[in-house]
CSV table of C-alpha atoms and ligand atoms in Angstrom, one decimal:
chain,number,residue,atom,x,y,z
A,628,UNK,CA,-6.3,16.6,-9.5
A,629,UNK,CA,-8.6,14.7,-11.9
A,630,UNK,CA,-8.4,11.0,-12.0
A,631,UNK,CA,-10.4,8.1,-13.5
A,632,UNK,CA,-9.9,5.7,-10.6
A,633,UNK,CA,-9.1,7.9,-7.6
A,634,UNK,CA,-11.5,10.1,-5.7
A,635,UNK,CA,-9.8,12.9,-3.8
A,636,UNK,CA,-11.7,14.5,-1.0
A,637,UNK,CA,-10.0,17.5,0.8
A,638,UNK,CA,-11.2,17.9,4.4
A,639,UNK,CA,-10.3,20.6,6.9
A,640,UNK,CA,-6.9,20.9,8.5
A,641,UNK,CA,-5.0,19.6,5.5
A,642,UNK,CA,-6.5,16.1,5.7
A,643,UNK,CA,-7.0,14.4,2.3
A,644,UNK,CA,-9.1,11.2,1.9
A,645,UNK,CA,-8.0,9.2,-1.2
A,646,UNK,CA,-10.5,6.5,-2.3
A,647,UNK,CA,-9.3,3.9,-4.9
A,648,UNK,CA,-12.4,3.4,-7.0
A,649,UNK,CA,-12.5,0.7,-9.5
A,650,UNK,CA,-15.4,-1.2,-8.0
A,651,UNK,CA,-16.2,-3.6,-10.8
A,652,UNK,CA,-12.9,-5.5,-10.1
A,653,UNK,CA,-13.0,-4.7,-6.3
A,654,UNK,CA,-10.5,-1.9,-6.8
A,655,UNK,CA,-7.8,-4.1,-8.3
A,656,UNK,CA,-4.6,-2.3,-9.3
A,657,UNK,CA,-3.9,-2.2,-13.0
A,658,UNK,CA,-1.2,-0.1,-14.7
A,659,UNK,CA,-3.6,2.9,-15.0
A,660,UNK,CA,-4.5,2.9,-11.3
A,661,UNK,CA,-0.8,2.5,-10.3
A,662,UNK,CA,0.2,5.4,-12.5
A,663,UNK,CA,-2.6,7.6,-11.1
A,664,UNK,CA,-1.5,6.7,-7.5
A,665,UNK,CA,2.1,7.5,-8.4
A,666,UNK,CA,1.1,10.9,-9.7
A,667,UNK,CA,-1.2,11.6,-6.8
A,668,UNK,CA,1.5,10.9,-4.2
A,669,UNK,CA,4.1,12.9,-6.2
A,670,UNK,CA,1.8,15.9,-5.9
A,671,UNK,CA,0.3,15.5,-2.5
A,672,UNK,CA,3.7,15.1,-0.7
A,673,UNK,CA,4.9,18.4,-2.2
A,674,UNK,CA,1.7,20.2,-1.2
A,675,UNK,CA,2.4,22.4,1.9
A,676,UNK,CA,-1.4,22.6,2.6
A,677,UNK,CA,-1.6,18.8,3.2
A,678,UNK,CA,-0.9,17.3,6.5
A,679,UNK,CA,-2.2,13.7,6.5
A,680,UNK,CA,-3.6,11.3,3.8
A,681,UNK,CA,-6.2,8.6,4.5
A,682,UNK,CA,-6.2,5.8,1.9
A,683,UNK,CA,-9.3,3.7,1.5
A,684,UNK,CA,-11.3,1.7,-1.1
A,685,UNK,CA,-14.7,2.2,-2.7
A,686,UNK,CA,-17.5,-0.3,-1.9
A,687,UNK,CA,-16.9,-3.6,-0.2
A,688,UNK,CA,-13.2,-3.9,-1.0
A,689,UNK,CA,-10.1,-2.0,0.0
A,690,UNK,CA,-7.9,-3.4,-2.9
A,691,UNK,CA,-8.4,-7.0,-4.0
A,692,UNK,CA,-4.8,-7.1,-5.4
A,693,UNK,CA,-3.1,-6.4,-8.7
A,694,UNK,CA,-5.3,-6.9,-11.7
A,695,UNK,CA,-5.1,-10.6,-12.5
A,696,UNK,CA,-6.7,-10.0,-16.0
A,697,UNK,CA,-3.8,-7.7,-16.9
A,698,UNK,CA,-1.1,-9.9,-15.4
A,699,UNK,CA,-2.4,-13.1,-17.0
A,700,UNK,CA,-0.6,-12.6,-20.3
A,701,UNK,CA,2.6,-10.7,-19.2
A,702,UNK,CA,6.0,-11.8,-20.3
A,703,UNK,CA,8.9,-12.0,-17.8
A,704,UNK,CA,10.1,-8.5,-18.7
A,705,UNK,CA,6.6,-7.1,-18.6
A,706,UNK,CA,6.1,-8.8,-15.3
A,707,UNK,CA,9.3,-7.2,-14.0
A,708,UNK,CA,8.1,-3.8,-15.3
A,709,UNK,CA,4.7,-4.2,-13.7
A,710,UNK,CA,6.2,-5.2,-10.4
A,711,UNK,CA,8.6,-2.3,-10.6
A,712,UNK,CA,5.8,0.2,-11.2
A,713,UNK,CA,3.9,-1.2,-8.2
A,714,UNK,CA,7.0,-1.2,-6.0
A,715,UNK,CA,8.1,2.3,-7.0
A,716,UNK,CA,4.6,3.6,-6.3
A,717,UNK,CA,4.4,2.0,-2.8
A,718,UNK,CA,7.9,3.2,-2.1
A,719,UNK,CA,6.7,6.8,-2.6
A,720,UNK,CA,4.1,6.3,0.1
A,721,UNK,CA,6.7,4.8,2.5
A,722,UNK,CA,9.3,7.5,1.8
A,723,UNK,CA,6.9,10.4,1.4
A,724,UNK,CA,6.9,13.5,3.6
A,725,UNK,CA,3.4,13.1,5.0
A,726,UNK,CA,1.8,10.3,7.1
A,727,UNK,CA,-0.6,8.0,5.3
A,728,UNK,CA,-3.2,6.1,7.2
A,729,UNK,CA,-4.7,3.0,5.5
A,730,UNK,CA,-8.4,2.7,6.5
A,731,UNK,CA,-8.9,-0.9,5.3
A,732,UNK,CA,-12.6,-1.3,4.7
A,733,UNK,CA,-12.7,-4.7,3.0
A,734,UNK,CA,-10.5,-7.1,1.0
A,735,UNK,CA,-6.8,-6.2,1.2
A,736,UNK,CA,-5.4,-9.0,-0.8
A,737,UNK,CA,-2.1,-9.4,-2.6
A,738,UNK,CA,-1.1,-5.9,-3.9
A,739,UNK,CA,-3.9,-4.6,-1.7
A,740,UNK,CA,-2.3,-6.0,1.5
A,741,UNK,CA,1.0,-4.7,0.2
A,742,UNK,CA,-0.3,-1.1,-0.4
A,743,UNK,CA,-1.7,-1.1,3.2
A,744,UNK,CA,1.8,-2.3,4.4
A,745,UNK,CA,3.4,0.7,2.7
A,746,UNK,CA,1.2,3.0,4.7
A,747,UNK,CA,2.4,4.4,8.0
A,748,UNK,CA,-0.6,3.3,10.1
A,749,UNK,CA,-3.3,0.7,9.4
A,750,UNK,CA,-6.7,0.5,10.9
A,751,UNK,CA,-9.4,-1.8,9.7
A,752,UNK,CA,-13.2,-2.4,9.7
A,753,UNK,CA,-14.5,-5.6,11.1
A,754,UNK,CA,-15.3,-6.6,7.5
A,755,UNK,CA,-11.7,-6.4,6.4
A,756,UNK,CA,-9.9,-9.5,5.2
A,757,UNK,CA,-6.2,-9.6,4.6
A,758,UNK,CA,-4.2,-12.1,2.5
A,759,UNK,CA,-1.3,-12.8,0.2
A,760,UNK,CA,-2.9,-15.2,-2.3
A,761,UNK,CA,-0.1,-15.0,-4.9
A,762,UNK,CA,1.3,-18.5,-4.5
A,763,UNK,CA,-2.1,-19.8,-5.6
A,764,UNK,CA,-1.6,-17.9,-8.8
A,765,UNK,CA,1.9,-19.1,-9.4
A,766,UNK,CA,3.6,-15.9,-8.4
A,767,UNK,CA,4.9,-14.3,-5.2
A,768,UNK,CA,4.0,-11.0,-3.6
A,769,UNK,CA,5.7,-8.5,-6.0
A,770,UNK,CA,5.0,-5.1,-4.6
A,771,UNK,CA,7.3,-5.4,-1.6
A,772,UNK,CA,5.1,-7.9,0.4
A,773,UNK,CA,7.8,-10.5,1.1
A,774,UNK,CA,9.9,-7.7,2.8
A,775,UNK,CA,7.3,-5.4,4.4
A,776,UNK,CA,5.2,-8.3,5.9
A,777,UNK,CA,8.1,-9.8,7.8
A,778,UNK,CA,8.9,-6.4,9.2
A,779,UNK,CA,5.3,-5.8,10.2
A,780,UNK,CA,4.4,-9.2,11.8
A,781,UNK,CA,7.6,-11.2,11.9
A,782,UNK,CA,8.8,-14.1,9.7
A,783,UNK,CA,6.6,-16.8,11.2
A,784,UNK,CA,3.2,-15.2,10.6
A,785,UNK,CA,4.4,-13.6,7.3
A,786,UNK,CA,5.5,-17.0,6.0
A,787,UNK,CA,2.2,-18.6,7.2
A,788,UNK,CA,0.2,-15.9,5.2
A,789,UNK,CA,2.4,-16.2,2.1
A,790,UNK,CA,2.9,-20.0,2.0
A,791,UNK,CA,-0.8,-20.9,2.8
A,792,UNK,CA,-2.3,-18.0,0.8
A,793,UNK,CA,-5.1,-18.1,3.5
A,794,UNK,CA,-7.1,-15.0,4.2
A,795,UNK,CA,-7.2,-13.7,7.8
A,796,UNK,CA,-10.0,-11.6,9.3
A,797,UNK,CA,-9.5,-8.2,10.9
A,798,UNK,CA,-9.4,-9.5,14.5
A,799,UNK,CA,-6.6,-11.9,13.6
A,800,UNK,CA,-4.8,-9.1,11.8
A,801,UNK,CA,-5.0,-7.0,14.9
A,802,UNK,CA,-3.7,-9.9,17.1
A,803,UNK,CA,-0.7,-10.3,14.7
A,804,UNK,CA,0.0,-6.6,14.7
A,805,UNK,CA,-0.9,-6.1,11.0
A,806,UNK,CA,-3.4,-3.4,12.0
A,807,UNK,CA,-3.5,-1.1,15.0
A,808,UNK,CA,-7.2,-1.0,15.6
A,809,UNK,CA,-10.4,-2.6,14.4
A,810,UNK,CA,-13.7,-0.7,14.3
A,811,UNK,CA,-17.3,-1.3,13.2
A,812,UNK,CA,-17.5,-0.7,9.4
A,813,UNK,CA,-19.6,2.4,9.7
A,814,UNK,CA,-17.2,4.0,12.2
A,815,UNK,CA,-14.0,3.3,10.2
A,816,UNK,CA,-13.7,6.6,8.3
A,817,UNK,CA,-14.6,8.7,11.4
A,818,UNK,CA,-12.0,6.9,13.4
A,819,UNK,CA,-9.4,7.5,10.6
A,820,UNK,CA,-10.4,11.2,10.5
A,821,UNK,CA,-10.1,11.4,14.3
A,822,UNK,CA,-6.6,10.1,14.2
A,823,UNK,CA,-5.7,12.3,11.2
A,824,UNK,CA,-7.0,15.4,13.1
A,825,UNK,CA,-4.8,14.6,16.0
A,826,UNK,CA,-1.7,14.2,13.8
A,827,UNK,CA,-2.6,17.4,11.8
A,828,UNK,CA,-2.8,19.4,15.0
A,829,UNK,CA,1.0,18.7,15.7
A,830,UNK,CA,4.0,20.4,14.1
A,831,UNK,CA,4.2,19.2,10.5
A,832,UNK,CA,8.0,19.2,10.2
A,833,UNK,CA,8.3,17.2,13.4
A,834,UNK,CA,5.9,14.6,12.0
A,835,UNK,CA,7.9,14.6,8.7
A,836,UNK,CA,11.2,14.2,10.5
A,837,UNK,CA,9.9,11.4,12.8
A,838,UNK,CA,8.6,9.5,9.7
A,839,UNK,CA,11.9,9.8,7.9
A,840,UNK,CA,13.9,8.9,11.1
A,841,UNK,CA,11.7,5.8,11.7
A,842,UNK,CA,11.8,4.7,8.0
A,843,UNK,CA,15.6,5.3,7.4
A,844,UNK,CA,16.6,4.3,10.9
A,845,UNK,CA,14.8,1.0,10.8
A,846,UNK,CA,16.7,-0.1,7.7
A,847,UNK,CA,20.2,0.5,9.1
A,848,UNK,CA,22.5,-0.3,12.1
A,849,UNK,CA,21.7,1.3,15.5
A,850,UNK,CA,24.6,3.7,15.5
A,851,UNK,CA,23.7,5.1,12.0
A,852,UNK,CA,20.0,5.2,13.1
A,853,UNK,CA,20.9,7.2,16.3
A,854,UNK,CA,22.8,9.7,14.1
A,855,UNK,CA,19.8,10.1,11.8
A,856,UNK,CA,17.7,10.8,14.9
A,857,UNK,CA,20.2,13.2,16.4
A,858,UNK,CA,20.5,15.1,13.1
A,859,UNK,CA,16.7,15.3,12.7
A,860,UNK,CA,16.3,16.4,16.3
A,861,UNK,CA,18.9,19.1,16.0
A,862,UNK,CA,17.5,20.4,12.7
A,863,UNK,CA,14.1,20.9,14.2
A,864,UNK,CA,15.6,23.6,16.5
A,865,UNK,CA,15.9,25.8,13.4
A,866,UNK,CA,12.1,25.8,12.8
A,867,UNK,CA,9.5,28.4,13.9
A,868,UNK,CA,7.3,25.6,15.1
A,869,UNK,CA,9.8,24.4,17.7
A,870,UNK,CA,9.7,28.0,19.2
A,871,UNK,CA,5.9,28.1,18.9
A,872,UNK,CA,5.5,24.6,20.5
A,873,UNK,CA,7.8,25.3,23.5
A,874,UNK,CA,6.6,28.9,24.0
A,875,UNK,CA,3.0,27.8,23.9
A,876,UNK,CA,3.7,25.2,26.5
A,877,UNK,CA,5.6,27.6,28.8
A,878,UNK,CA,2.8,30.2,28.4
A,879,UNK,CA,0.0,27.6,28.9
A,880,UNK,CA,-1.4,28.4,25.4
A,881,UNK,CA,-2.4,26.2,22.5
A,882,UNK,CA,0.3,26.0,19.9
A,883,UNK,CA,-0.5,27.4,16.4
A,884,UNK,CA,1.9,25.6,14.1
A,885,UNK,CA,2.7,26.9,10.6
A,886,UNK,CA,4.7,24.0,9.2
A,887,UNK,CA,8.0,26.0,9.1
B,1823,CO8,N1,-7.9,-8.8,-10.5
B,1823,CO8,C1,-8.9,-8.7,-11.4
B,1823,CO8,N2,-10.2,-8.8,-11.2
B,1823,CO8,C2,-10.6,-9.1,-9.9
B,1823,CO8,C3,-9.6,-9.2,-8.9
B,1823,CO8,C4,-8.3,-9.0,-9.2
B,1823,CO8,N3,-7.3,-9.0,-8.2
B,1823,CO8,N4,-10.3,-9.4,-7.7
B,1823,CO8,C5,-11.6,-9.5,-8.1
B,1823,CO8,N5,-11.8,-9.3,-9.4
B,1823,CO8,C6,-13.0,-9.2,-10.1
B,1823,CO8,C7,-13.6,-10.6,-10.3
B,1823,CO8,O1,-13.0,-11.3,-11.4
B,1823,CO8,C8,-15.1,-10.2,-10.6
B,1823,CO8,O2,-15.2,-9.8,-11.9
B,1823,CO8,P1,-16.6,-10.3,-12.7
B,1823,CO8,O3,-17.7,-9.6,-12.0
B,1823,CO8,O4,-16.3,-9.7,-14.1
B,1823,CO8,O5,-16.6,-11.8,-12.7
B,1823,CO8,C9,-15.3,-9.0,-9.7
B,1823,CO8,O6,-14.0,-8.5,-9.4
B,1823,CO8,C10,-16.0,-9.3,-8.4
B,1823,CO8,O7,-15.3,-10.4,-7.8
B,1823,CO8,P2,-15.9,-11.8,-7.3
B,1823,CO8,O8,-17.2,-12.0,-8.0
B,1823,CO8,O9,-14.9,-12.8,-7.3
B,1823,CO8,O10,-16.3,-11.3,-5.8
B,1823,CO8,P3,-16.5,-12.3,-4.5
B,1823,CO8,O11,-17.1,-11.4,-3.5
B,1823,CO8,O12,-17.1,-13.6,-4.9
B,1823,CO8,O13,-14.9,-12.6,-4.1
B,1823,CO8,C11,-12.6,-12.1,-3.7
B,1823,CO8,C12,-14.1,-11.7,-3.7
B,1823,CO8,C13,-12.5,-13.2,-2.6
B,1823,CO8,C14,-11.8,-10.9,-3.3
B,1823,CO8,C15,-12.3,-12.7,-5.1
B,1823,CO8,O14,-12.7,-11.7,-6.0
B,1823,CO8,C16,-10.8,-12.9,-5.3
B,1823,CO8,O15,-10.3,-13.9,-4.8
B,1823,CO8,N6,-10.1,-12.0,-6.0
B,1823,CO8,C17,-8.7,-12.2,-6.3
B,1823,CO8,C18,-7.9,-11.9,-5.1
B,1823,CO8,C19,-6.4,-12.1,-5.4
B,1823,CO8,O16,-6.0,-13.2,-5.7
B,1823,CO8,N7,-5.6,-11.1,-5.3
B,1823,CO8,C20,-4.2,-11.1,-5.5
B,1823,CO8,C21,-3.8,-10.8,-6.9
B,1823,CO8,S1,-2.1,-11.1,-7.2
B,1823,CO8,C22,-1.3,-9.7,-6.6
B,1823,CO8,O17,-2.0,-8.8,-6.1
B,1823,CO8,C23,0.1,-9.6,-6.9
B,1823,CO8,C24,0.7,-8.3,-6.4
B,1823,CO8,C25,2.1,-8.2,-6.9
B,1823,CO8,C26,2.2,-8.2,-8.4
B,1823,CO8,C27,3.6,-8.2,-8.9
B,1823,CO8,C28,3.6,-8.2,-10.5
B,1823,CO8,C29,4.8,-8.8,-11.1
């Protein structure tokens, strides 16, 4: 996979580190970056060798938002199309088969905060700053932020972030539940890799089915959600990895999962 704005680093155990790299605009998302991200996730989620993706940004920023230079002259229909490209791309992350960990190393503003919100797990460096500055630009969050932020931190804090457009630091993001953990800047990637290793050591189909049950179940009523869980639970008894995991436990051995 060769990209202009994405660096793809394949580590051991099916862990892939994806770095958004457009440093001269603090990794802002223009149409080209969004199309590359869309292509990357289309491919990576279908790759049986991949277990976990870590998403981070090059330099001092995670992603400083959508590209304001590109957005400045958009018409209403072009704005709609640009928003749709961003939304569709982020939806791929949310609905994808593999877990994605956002390792937020710096500014996560506007579309940058929104891309982090579409990831399954967020961890941050002490240098990270989060914000939804859109109302200061005369727009609103347009890559799903009005919806994912309320689900992540509740309507009170979400409205405070969106209405005031104020940035919050990593510690406050942790207090509000926007990120799971905060680390020293030079530890962030190692901590993300540590978490990814742990996830990659488990049964891949079980991880995939838990992600889809959590994602689909959280958008529906409790009865339907329970049925989604039951179906996923039942289906896993048709996998080799269920036999492997339970036999390994009963024989006091380490399970060797094959993802089938
Ligand atoms: N878009 C384009 N260029 C940017 C962006 C951006 N989002 N962010 C930074 N840059 C550029 C700057 O213009 C500057 O370029 P140059 O060197 O040519 O002047 C370069 O990156 C470095 O930035 P600064 O000099 O400003 O760096 P500072 O360290 O002084 O400040 C900040 C860093 C605080 C991050 C500051 O750059 C900033 O406020 N950036 C804008 C952040 C922002 O408002 N983001 C939200 C954008 S809106 C959005 O994301 C909407 C998503 C949904 C879209 C839906 C479409 C319909």
